[in-house]
Coordinates of C-alpha atoms in Angstrom, one line a residue:
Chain M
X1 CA -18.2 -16.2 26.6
X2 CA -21.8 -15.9 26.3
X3 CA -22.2 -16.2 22.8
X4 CA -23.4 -19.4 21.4
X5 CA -21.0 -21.7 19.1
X6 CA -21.4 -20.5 14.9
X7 CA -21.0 -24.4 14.4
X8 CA -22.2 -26.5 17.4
X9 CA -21.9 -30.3 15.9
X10 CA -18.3 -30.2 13.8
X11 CA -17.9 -32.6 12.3
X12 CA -14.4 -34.5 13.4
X13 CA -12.1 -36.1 11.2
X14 CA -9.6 -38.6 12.4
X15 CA -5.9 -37.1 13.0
X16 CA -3.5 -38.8 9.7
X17 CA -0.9 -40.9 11.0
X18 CA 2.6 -39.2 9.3
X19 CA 5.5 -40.1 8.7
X20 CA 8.2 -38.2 11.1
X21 CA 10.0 -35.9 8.7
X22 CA 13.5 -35.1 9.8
X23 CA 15.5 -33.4 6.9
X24 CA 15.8 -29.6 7.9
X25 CA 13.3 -27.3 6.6
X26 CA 15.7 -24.4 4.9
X27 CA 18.6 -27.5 3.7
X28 CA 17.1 -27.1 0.3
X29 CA 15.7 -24.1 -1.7
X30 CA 12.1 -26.2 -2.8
X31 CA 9.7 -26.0 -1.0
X32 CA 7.4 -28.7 -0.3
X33 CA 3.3 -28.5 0.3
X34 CA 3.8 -31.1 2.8
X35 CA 6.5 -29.2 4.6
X36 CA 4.1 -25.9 5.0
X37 CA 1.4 -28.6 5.8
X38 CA 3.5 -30.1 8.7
X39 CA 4.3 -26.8 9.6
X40 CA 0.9 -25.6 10.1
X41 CA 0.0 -28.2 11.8
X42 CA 3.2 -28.6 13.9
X43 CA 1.6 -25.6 15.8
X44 CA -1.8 -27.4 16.3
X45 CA -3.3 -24.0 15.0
X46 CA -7.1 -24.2 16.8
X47 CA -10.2 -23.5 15.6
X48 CA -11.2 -20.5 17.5
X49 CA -14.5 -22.5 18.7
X50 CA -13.5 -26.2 18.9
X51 CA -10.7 -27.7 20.6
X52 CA -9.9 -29.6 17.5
X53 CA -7.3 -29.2 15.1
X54 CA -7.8 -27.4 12.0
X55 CA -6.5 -30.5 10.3
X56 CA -9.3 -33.3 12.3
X57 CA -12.2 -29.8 11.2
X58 CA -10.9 -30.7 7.6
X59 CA -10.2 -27.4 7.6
X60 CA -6.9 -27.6 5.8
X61 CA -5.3 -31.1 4.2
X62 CA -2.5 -31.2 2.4
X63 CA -4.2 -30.8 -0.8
X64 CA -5.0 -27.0 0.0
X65 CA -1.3 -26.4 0.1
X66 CA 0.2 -25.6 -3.4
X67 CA 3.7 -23.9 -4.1
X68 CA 5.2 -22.3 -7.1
X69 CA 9.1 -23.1 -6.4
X70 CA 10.0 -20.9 -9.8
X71 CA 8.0 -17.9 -8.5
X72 CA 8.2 -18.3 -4.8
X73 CA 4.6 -18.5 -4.2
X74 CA 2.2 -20.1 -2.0
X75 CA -1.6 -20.3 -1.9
X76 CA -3.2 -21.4 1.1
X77 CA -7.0 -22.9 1.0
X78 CA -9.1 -23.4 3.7
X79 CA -12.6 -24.3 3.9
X80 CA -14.3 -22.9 7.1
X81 CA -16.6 -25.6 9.1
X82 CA -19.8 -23.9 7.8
X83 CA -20.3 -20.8 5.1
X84 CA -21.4 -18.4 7.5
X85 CA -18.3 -18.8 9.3
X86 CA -17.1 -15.5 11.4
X87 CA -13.8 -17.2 12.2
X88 CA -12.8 -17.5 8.5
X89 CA -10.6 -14.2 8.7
X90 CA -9.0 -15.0 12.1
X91 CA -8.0 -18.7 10.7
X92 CA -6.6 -17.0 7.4
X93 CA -4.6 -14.5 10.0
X94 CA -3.6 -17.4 12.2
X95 CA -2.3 -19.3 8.9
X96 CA -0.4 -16.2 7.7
X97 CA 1.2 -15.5 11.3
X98 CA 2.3 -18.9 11.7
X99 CA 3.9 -19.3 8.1
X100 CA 5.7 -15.4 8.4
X101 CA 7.9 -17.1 10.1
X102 CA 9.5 -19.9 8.5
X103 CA 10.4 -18.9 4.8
X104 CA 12.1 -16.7 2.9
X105 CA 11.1 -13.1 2.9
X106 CA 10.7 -12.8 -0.9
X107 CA 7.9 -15.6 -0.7
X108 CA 4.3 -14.1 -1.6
X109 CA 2.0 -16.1 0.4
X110 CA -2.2 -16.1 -1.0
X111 CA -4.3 -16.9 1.8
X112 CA -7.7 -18.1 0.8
X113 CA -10.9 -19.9 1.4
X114 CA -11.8 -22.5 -0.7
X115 CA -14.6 -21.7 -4.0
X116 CA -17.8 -22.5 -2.1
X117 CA -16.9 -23.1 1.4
X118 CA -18.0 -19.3 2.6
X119 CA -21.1 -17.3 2.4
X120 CA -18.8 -14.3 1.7
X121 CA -15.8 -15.9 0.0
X122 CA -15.2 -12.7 -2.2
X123 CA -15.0 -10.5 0.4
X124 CA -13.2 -12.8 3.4
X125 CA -10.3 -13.3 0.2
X126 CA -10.0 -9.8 -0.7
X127 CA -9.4 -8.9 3.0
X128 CA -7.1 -12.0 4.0
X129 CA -4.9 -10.4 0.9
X130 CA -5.1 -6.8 2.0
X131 CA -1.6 -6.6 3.3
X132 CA -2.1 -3.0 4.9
X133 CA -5.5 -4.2 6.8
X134 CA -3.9 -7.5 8.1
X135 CA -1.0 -5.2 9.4
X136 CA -3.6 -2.8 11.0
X137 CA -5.2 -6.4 12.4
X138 CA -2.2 -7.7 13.7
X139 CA -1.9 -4.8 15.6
X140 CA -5.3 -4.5 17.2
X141 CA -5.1 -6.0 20.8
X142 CA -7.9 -7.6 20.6
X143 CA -7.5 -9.4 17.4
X144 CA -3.9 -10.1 18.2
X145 CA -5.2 -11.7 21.3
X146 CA -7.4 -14.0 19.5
X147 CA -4.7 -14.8 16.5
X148 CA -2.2 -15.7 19.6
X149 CA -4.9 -17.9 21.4
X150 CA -5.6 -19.7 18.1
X151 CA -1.5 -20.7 17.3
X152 CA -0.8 -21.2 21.2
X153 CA -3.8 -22.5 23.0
X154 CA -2.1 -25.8 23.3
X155 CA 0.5 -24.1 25.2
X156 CA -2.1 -22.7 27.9
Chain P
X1 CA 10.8 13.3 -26.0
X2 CA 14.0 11.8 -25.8
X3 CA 12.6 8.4 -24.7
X4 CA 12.0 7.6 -28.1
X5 CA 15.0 6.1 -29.0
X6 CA 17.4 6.1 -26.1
X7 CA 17.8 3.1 -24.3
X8 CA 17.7 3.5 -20.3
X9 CA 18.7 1.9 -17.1
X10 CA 17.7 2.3 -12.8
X11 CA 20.9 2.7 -11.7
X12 CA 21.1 1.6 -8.0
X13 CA 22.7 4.7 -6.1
X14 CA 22.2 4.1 -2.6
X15 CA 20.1 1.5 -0.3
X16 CA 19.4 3.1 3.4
X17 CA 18.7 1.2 6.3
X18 CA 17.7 2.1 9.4
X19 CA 14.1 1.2 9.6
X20 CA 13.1 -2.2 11.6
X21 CA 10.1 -2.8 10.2
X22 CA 8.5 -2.8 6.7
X23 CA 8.9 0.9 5.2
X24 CA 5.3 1.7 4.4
X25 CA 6.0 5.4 2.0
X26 CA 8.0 8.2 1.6
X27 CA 7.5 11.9 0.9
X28 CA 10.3 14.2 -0.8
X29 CA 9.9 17.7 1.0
X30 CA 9.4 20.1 -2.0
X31 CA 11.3 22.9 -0.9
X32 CA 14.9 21.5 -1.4
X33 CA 16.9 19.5 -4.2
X34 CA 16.7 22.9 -5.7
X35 CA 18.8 25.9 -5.7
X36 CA 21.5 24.6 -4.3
X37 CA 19.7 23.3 -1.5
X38 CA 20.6 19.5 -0.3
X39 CA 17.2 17.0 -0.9
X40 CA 15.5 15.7 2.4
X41 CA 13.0 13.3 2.7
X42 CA 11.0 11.6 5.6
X43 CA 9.8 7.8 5.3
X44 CA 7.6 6.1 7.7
X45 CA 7.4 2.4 9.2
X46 CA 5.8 -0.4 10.5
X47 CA 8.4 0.5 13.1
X48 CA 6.0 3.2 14.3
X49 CA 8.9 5.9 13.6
X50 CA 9.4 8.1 10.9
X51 CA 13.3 9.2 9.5
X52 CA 14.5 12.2 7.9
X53 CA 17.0 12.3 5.5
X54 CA 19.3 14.3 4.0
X55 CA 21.3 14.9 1.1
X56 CA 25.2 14.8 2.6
X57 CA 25.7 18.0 -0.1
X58 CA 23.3 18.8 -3.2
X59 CA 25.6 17.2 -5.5
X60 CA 26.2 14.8 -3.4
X61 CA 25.0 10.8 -4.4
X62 CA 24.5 9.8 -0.2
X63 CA 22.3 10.1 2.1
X64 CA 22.2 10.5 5.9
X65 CA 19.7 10.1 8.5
X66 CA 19.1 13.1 10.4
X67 CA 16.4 12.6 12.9
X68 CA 14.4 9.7 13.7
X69 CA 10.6 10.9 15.0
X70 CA 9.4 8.3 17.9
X71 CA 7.3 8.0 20.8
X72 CA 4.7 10.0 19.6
X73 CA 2.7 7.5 17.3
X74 CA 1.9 4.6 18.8
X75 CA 1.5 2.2 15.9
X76 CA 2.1 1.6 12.3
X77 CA 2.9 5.4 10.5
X78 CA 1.5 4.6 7.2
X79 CA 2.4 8.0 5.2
X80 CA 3.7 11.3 5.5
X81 CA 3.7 14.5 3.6
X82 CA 5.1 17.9 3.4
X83 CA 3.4 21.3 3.5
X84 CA 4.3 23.0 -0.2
X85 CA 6.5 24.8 2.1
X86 CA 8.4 22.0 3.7
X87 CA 8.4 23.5 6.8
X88 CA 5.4 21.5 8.1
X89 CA 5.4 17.4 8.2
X90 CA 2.1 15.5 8.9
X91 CA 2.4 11.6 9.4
X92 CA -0.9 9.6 9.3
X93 CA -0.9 6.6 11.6
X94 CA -3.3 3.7 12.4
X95 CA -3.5 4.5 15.9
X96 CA -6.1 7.2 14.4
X97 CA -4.4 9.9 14.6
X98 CA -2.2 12.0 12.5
X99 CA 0.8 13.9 13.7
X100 CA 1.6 17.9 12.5
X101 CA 5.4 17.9 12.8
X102 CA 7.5 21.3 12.5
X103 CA 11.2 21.4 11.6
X104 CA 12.8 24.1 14.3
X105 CA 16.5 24.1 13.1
X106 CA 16.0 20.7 12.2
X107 CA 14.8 19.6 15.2
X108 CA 11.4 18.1 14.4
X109 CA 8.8 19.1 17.1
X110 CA 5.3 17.4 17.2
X111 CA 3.1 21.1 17.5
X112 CA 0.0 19.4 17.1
X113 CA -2.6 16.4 16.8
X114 CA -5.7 15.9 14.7
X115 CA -7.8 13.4 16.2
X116 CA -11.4 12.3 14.8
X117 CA -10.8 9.1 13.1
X118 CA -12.2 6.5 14.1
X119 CA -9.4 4.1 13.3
X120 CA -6.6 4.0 11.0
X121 CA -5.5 7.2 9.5
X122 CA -4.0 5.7 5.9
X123 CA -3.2 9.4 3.6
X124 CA -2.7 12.6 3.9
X125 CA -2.2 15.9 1.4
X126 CA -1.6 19.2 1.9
X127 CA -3.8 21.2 -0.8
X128 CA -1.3 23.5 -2.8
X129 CA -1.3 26.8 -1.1
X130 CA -1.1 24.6 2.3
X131 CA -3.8 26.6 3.4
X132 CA -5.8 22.8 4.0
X133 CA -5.1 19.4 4.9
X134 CA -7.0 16.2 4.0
X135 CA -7.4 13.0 5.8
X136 CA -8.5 9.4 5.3
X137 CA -9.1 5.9 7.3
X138 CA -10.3 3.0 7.5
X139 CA -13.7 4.5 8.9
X140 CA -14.7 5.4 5.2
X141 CA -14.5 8.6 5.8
X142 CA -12.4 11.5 4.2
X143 CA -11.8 14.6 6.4
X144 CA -11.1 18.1 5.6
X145 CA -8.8 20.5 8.1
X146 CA -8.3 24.0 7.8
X147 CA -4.9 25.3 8.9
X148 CA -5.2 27.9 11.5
X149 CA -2.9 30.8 13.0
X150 CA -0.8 29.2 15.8
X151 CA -1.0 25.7 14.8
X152 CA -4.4 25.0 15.3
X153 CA -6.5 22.9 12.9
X154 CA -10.0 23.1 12.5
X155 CA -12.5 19.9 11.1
X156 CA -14.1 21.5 7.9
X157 CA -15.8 18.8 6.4
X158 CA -16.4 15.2 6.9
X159 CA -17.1 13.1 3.3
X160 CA -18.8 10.5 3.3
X161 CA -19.3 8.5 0.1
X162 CA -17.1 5.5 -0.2
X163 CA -18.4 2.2 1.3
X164 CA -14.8 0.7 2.2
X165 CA -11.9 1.8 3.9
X166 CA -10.1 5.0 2.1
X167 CA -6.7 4.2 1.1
X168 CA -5.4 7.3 -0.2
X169 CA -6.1 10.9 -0.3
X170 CA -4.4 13.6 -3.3
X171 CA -5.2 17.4 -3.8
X172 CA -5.1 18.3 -7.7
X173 CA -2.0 20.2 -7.9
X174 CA -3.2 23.2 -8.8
X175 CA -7.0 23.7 -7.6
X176 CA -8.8 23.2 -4.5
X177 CA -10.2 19.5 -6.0
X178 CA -9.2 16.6 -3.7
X179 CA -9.1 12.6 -5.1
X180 CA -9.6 9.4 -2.9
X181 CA -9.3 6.2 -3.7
X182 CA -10.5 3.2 -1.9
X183 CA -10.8 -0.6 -1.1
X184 CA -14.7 0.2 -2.7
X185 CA -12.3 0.2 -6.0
X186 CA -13.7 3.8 -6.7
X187 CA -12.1 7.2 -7.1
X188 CA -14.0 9.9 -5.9
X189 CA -14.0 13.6 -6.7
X190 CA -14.7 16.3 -4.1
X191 CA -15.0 20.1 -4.4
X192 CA -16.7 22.4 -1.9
X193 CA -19.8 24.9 -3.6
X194 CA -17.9 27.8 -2.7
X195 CA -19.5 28.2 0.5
X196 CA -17.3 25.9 2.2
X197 CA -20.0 22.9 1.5
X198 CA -18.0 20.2 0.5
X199 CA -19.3 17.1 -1.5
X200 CA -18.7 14.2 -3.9
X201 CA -18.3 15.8 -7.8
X202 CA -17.8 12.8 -9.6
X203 CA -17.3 8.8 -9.0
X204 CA -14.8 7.0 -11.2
X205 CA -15.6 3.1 -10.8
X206 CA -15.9 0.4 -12.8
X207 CA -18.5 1.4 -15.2
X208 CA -16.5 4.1 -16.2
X209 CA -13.7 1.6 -17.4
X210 CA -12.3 1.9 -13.8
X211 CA -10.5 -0.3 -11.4
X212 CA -12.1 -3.8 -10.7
X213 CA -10.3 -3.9 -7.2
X214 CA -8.7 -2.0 -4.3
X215 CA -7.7 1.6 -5.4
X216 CA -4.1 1.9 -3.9
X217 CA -2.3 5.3 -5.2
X218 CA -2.9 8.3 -7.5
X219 CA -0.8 10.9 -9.0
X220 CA -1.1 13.6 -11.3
X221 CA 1.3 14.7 -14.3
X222 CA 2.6 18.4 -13.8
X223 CA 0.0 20.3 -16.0
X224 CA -2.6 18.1 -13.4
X225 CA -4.5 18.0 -16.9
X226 CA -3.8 13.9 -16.6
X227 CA -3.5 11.2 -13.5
X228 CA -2.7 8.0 -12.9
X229 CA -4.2 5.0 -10.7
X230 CA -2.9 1.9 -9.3
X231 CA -4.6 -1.3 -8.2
X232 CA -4.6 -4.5 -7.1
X233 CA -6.8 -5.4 -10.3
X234 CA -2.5 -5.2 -11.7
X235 CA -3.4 -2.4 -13.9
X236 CA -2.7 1.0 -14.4
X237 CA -4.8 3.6 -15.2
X238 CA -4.4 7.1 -17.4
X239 CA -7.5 9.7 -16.8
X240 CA -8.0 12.9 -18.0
X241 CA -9.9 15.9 -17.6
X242 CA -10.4 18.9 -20.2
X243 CA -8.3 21.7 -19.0
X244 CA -9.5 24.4 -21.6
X245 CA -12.8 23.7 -20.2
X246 CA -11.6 24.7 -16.2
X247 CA -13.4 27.2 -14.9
X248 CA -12.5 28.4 -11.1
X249 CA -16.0 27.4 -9.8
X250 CA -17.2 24.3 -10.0
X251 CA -20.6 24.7 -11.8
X252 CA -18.7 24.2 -15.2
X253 CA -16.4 21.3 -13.5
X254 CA -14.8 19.0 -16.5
X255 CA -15.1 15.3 -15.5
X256 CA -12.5 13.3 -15.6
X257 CA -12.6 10.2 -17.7
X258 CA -10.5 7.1 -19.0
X259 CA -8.2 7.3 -21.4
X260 CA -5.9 4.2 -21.3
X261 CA -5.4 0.9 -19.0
X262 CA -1.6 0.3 -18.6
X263 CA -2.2 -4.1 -18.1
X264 CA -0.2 -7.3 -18.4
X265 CA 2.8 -5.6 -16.7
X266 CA 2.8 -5.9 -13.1
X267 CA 1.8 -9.5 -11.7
X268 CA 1.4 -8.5 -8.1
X269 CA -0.8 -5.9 -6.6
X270 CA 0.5 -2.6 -8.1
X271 CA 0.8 -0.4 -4.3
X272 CA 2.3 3.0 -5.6
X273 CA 2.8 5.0 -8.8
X274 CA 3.9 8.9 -9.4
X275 CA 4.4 10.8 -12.2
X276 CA 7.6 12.8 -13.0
X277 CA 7.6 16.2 -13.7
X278 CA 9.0 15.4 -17.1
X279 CA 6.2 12.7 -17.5
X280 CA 8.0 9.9 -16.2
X281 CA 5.5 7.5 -14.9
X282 CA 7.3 5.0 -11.9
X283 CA 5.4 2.4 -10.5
X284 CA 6.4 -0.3 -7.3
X285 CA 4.3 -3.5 -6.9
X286 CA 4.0 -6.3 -4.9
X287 CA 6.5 -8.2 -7.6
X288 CA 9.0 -6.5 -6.4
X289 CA 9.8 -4.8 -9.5
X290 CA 9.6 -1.0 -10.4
X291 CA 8.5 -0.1 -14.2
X292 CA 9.0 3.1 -15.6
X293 CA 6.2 4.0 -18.4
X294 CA 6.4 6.9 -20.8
X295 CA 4.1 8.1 -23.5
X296 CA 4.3 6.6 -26.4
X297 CA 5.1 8.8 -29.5
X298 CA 6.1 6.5 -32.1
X299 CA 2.9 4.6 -32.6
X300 CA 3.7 3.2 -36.0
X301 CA 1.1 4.7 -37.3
X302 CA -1.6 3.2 -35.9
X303 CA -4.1 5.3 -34.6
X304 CA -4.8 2.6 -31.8
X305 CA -1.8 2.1 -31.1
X306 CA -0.2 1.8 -27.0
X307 CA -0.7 5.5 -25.8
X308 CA 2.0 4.6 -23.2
X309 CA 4.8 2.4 -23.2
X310 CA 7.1 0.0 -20.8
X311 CA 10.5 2.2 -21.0
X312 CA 11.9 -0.3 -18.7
X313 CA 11.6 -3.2 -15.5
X314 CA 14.1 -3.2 -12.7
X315 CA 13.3 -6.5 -11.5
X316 CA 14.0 -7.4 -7.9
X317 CA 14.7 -3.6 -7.0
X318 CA 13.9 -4.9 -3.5
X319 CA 13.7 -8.1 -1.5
X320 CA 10.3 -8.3 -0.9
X321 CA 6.7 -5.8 -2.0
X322 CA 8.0 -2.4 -3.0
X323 CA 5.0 0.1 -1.1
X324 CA 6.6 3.5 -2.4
X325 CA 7.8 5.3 -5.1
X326 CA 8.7 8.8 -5.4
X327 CA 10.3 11.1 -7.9
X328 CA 12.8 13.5 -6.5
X329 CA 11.6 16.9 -7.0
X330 CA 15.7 17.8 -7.8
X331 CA 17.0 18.6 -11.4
X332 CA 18.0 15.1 -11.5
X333 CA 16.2 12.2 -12.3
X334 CA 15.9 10.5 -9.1
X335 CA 13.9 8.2 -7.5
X336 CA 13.5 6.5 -3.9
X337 CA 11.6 3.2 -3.2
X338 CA 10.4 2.0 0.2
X339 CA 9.9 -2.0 0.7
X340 CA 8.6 -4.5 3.4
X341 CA 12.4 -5.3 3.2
X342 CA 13.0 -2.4 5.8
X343 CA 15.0 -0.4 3.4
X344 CA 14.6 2.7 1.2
X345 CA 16.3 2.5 -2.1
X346 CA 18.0 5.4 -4.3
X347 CA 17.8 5.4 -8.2
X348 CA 19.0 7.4 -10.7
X349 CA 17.2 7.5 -14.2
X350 CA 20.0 7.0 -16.4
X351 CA 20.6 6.4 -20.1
X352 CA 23.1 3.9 -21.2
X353 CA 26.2 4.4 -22.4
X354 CA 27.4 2.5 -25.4

């Protein structure tokens, strides 16, 4: 690619040492923040531009997680490396993807990015919520393409 | 009305599966549930297929699939609709096209495909003599086709107006007036001069006590005097135009205004609404609950008073965001739902029985 990096300098945060958690995700109905949390980053989810994880970016910490157990929601914050971030709508796919997955259908998952953290936070949150244009996203090769690069690039 | 007093229940009559994806909308065909004639409908997926079904008798309380459309889309159908005759079916699908279907002793033959889009197709509607077809995507763009002899359909007009994607388009039921509504969180009127030039009448947004996000559905009641909107702003909206004022050009057009925000109901984006025949107004939201709203004619007095009311809340009517719902257009008082669950549900309207 030819294009130069959005965020050149990241900075890099150092990688939390965790506890190994082995109690099985779906043995009880609660859901934890820290389980979502450890299962985002069980993935190693990429920053499209950096080979770090979105965890060392500070992109997500454990504090961006919260669940409502009673209504079976969960909101998601990020904050992008810089506000003028292009990727912010690929990482909110990627986080969306990755969590489809592993809970109950009936839970309503908010993807968002954090008050401040983006140049064009209303309009990057109203589309990370648009169900029918993250369907029509998800099947766009392209797109697709860079979602799956993001949540397998360790893999490659 | 008899709504006043009666107390009411959604009686779960069938749930269909079939689909493999999330069921994005469904569309009664107009020209049975009547005289006799069994009900069919067609729903579309996010398993790129659409399914027809039918009525196992027209008293009967089952339905069967009949034919499943694939391999002709090749992603995501997002609606489909029937020509007032219900001998035509057109499917609009993100891969930018949208699909003309004709029922051949009930084979379903694909006799034709409008291309122009850019991108994802998200609406269609028939006008009500089916003599036009209207069309809307992503692009922004709203597009006009004229039915010609032999299955041919002709570009008439391209509108352009709204500044996001276009996620719905609606003929008025009985003129040749077409509504769109929009991620812009507009709804926009468009009527051609009379000389086939077609533009933008009127814009309904928020300074007009409109919608303060994404437009998702309209509908109109049956005099198409009234119609209803439904956002992800959670509320639901009741307009209305002057119908004693209607001229057939549209010089003396009557502009639609607000009359009353339905809020506080629905806590998740509010995807579809329609209005009854009888006035019923059935909406399905990303709570996955369905509400049925009636006027309210027992206002205590109070001249301010609700001008519609909550006549009931099936909570959990599906697993997961219910993306449809549609009134039969039978004797009975039936309605279907479509959710991201993959399944289509059957309801009947029913009061309850002491």
């Amino acid at each position: 690619m030819t294009l130069g990096l959005i965020n050149a300098n990241p900075v890099v945060h150092a990688k939390k040492e965790r506890v190994a958690r082995t109690e099985d995700l779906h043995g009880d109905d609660a859901v934890d923040p820290l389980e979502i949390y450890d299962i985002l980053l069980s993935v190693d989810i990429r920053d499209p531009e950096h080979p770090y994880s979105l965890e060392q970016l500070s992109v997500l910490s454990e504090e961006s997680i919260t669940v409502d157990d009673k209504l079976g929601r969960i909101l998601i914050t990020f904050t992008p490396t810089v506000q003028h971030c292009s990727m912010a709508t690929v990482i909110g796919l990627c986080l969306r993807v990755k969590l489809k997955h592993y809970f109950p259908p009936h839970y309503k998952v908010d993807i968002k990015v954090s008050p401040g953290s983006h140049a064009n936070e209303e309009s990057v949150n109203k589309q990370l919520n648009d169900k029918e244009r993250v369907a029509a996203a998800l099947e766009n090769p392209n797109l697709r393409q860079l979602v799956d690069e993001c949540l397998y690039s360790n893999e490659l | 009305m008899e709504f006043v007093d009666g107390r009411f229940e959604l009686r779960e009559i069938q749930k269909l599966e079939g689909h493999t994806d999330r069921v994005w909308s469904l569309a009664w065909n107009p020209a049975t549930g009547v005289d006799g004639i069994p009900s069919v409908f067609a729903s579309c997926s996010g398993d790129k297929t659409v399914r027809i079904w039918e009525q196992s008798s027209s008293t009967s309380s089952s339905w069967l699939c009949k034919a499943v459309l694939e391999d002709t889309h090749t992603r995501t159908v997002r609606s489909c609709s029937w020509s007032p005759s219900g001998k035509l079916l057109a499917t609009a699908s993100f891969d930018a096209t949208t699909a003309i279907w004709e029922n051949v002793g009930g084979d379903f033959e694909c006799i034709s495909t409008l291309e122009g889009h850019e991108n994802e197709v998200k609406s269609i509607s028939w006008n009500a003599s089916g003599s036009l077809l209207a069309t809307c995507s992503r692009d922004k763009t709203v597009w006009i086709w004229e039915v010609q002899v032999g299955s041919e359909f002709d570009c008439v007009a391209v509108l352009t107006g709204h500044t996001q994607d276009v996620k719905m388009v609606q003929w008025h039921p009985t003129m040749d007036i077409l509504f769109s509504c929009s991620y812009d969180n507009t709804i926009k009127v468009w009527a051609d001069d009379g000389e086939d030039e077609w533009s933008c009448i009127q814009t309904l947004g928020e300074p007009n006590n409109g919608h303060s996000s994404t437009v998702w559905a309209l509908s109109f009641d049956a005099s198409g005097d009234k119609m209803v909107t439904c956002s992800d702003d959670l509320t639901l909206k009741i307009w209305g135009t002057d119908s004693t004022m209607q001229p057939a050009d549209t010089d003396g057009f009557a502009p639609w205004r607000h009359l009353y925000t339905i809020s506080g109901y629905h806590d998740r984006t509010i995807f579809s609404v329609h209005w009854s025949r009888e006035g019923i107004i059935a909406s399905g939201a990303a709570d996955d609950a369905i509400r049925i709203f009636v006027e309210n004619e027992e206002k205590d007095g109070l001249v301010d008073g609700p001008l519609y009311k909550l006549l009931l809340k099936e909570e959990k009517a599906h697993d997961m965001d219910i993306n449809s719902v549609q009134w039969s257009p039978g004797e009975k008082r039936l309605l279907a739902s479509a959710s991201d669950d993959g399944t289509i549900k059957m309801w009947e309207l029913a009061s309850v029985s002491c």
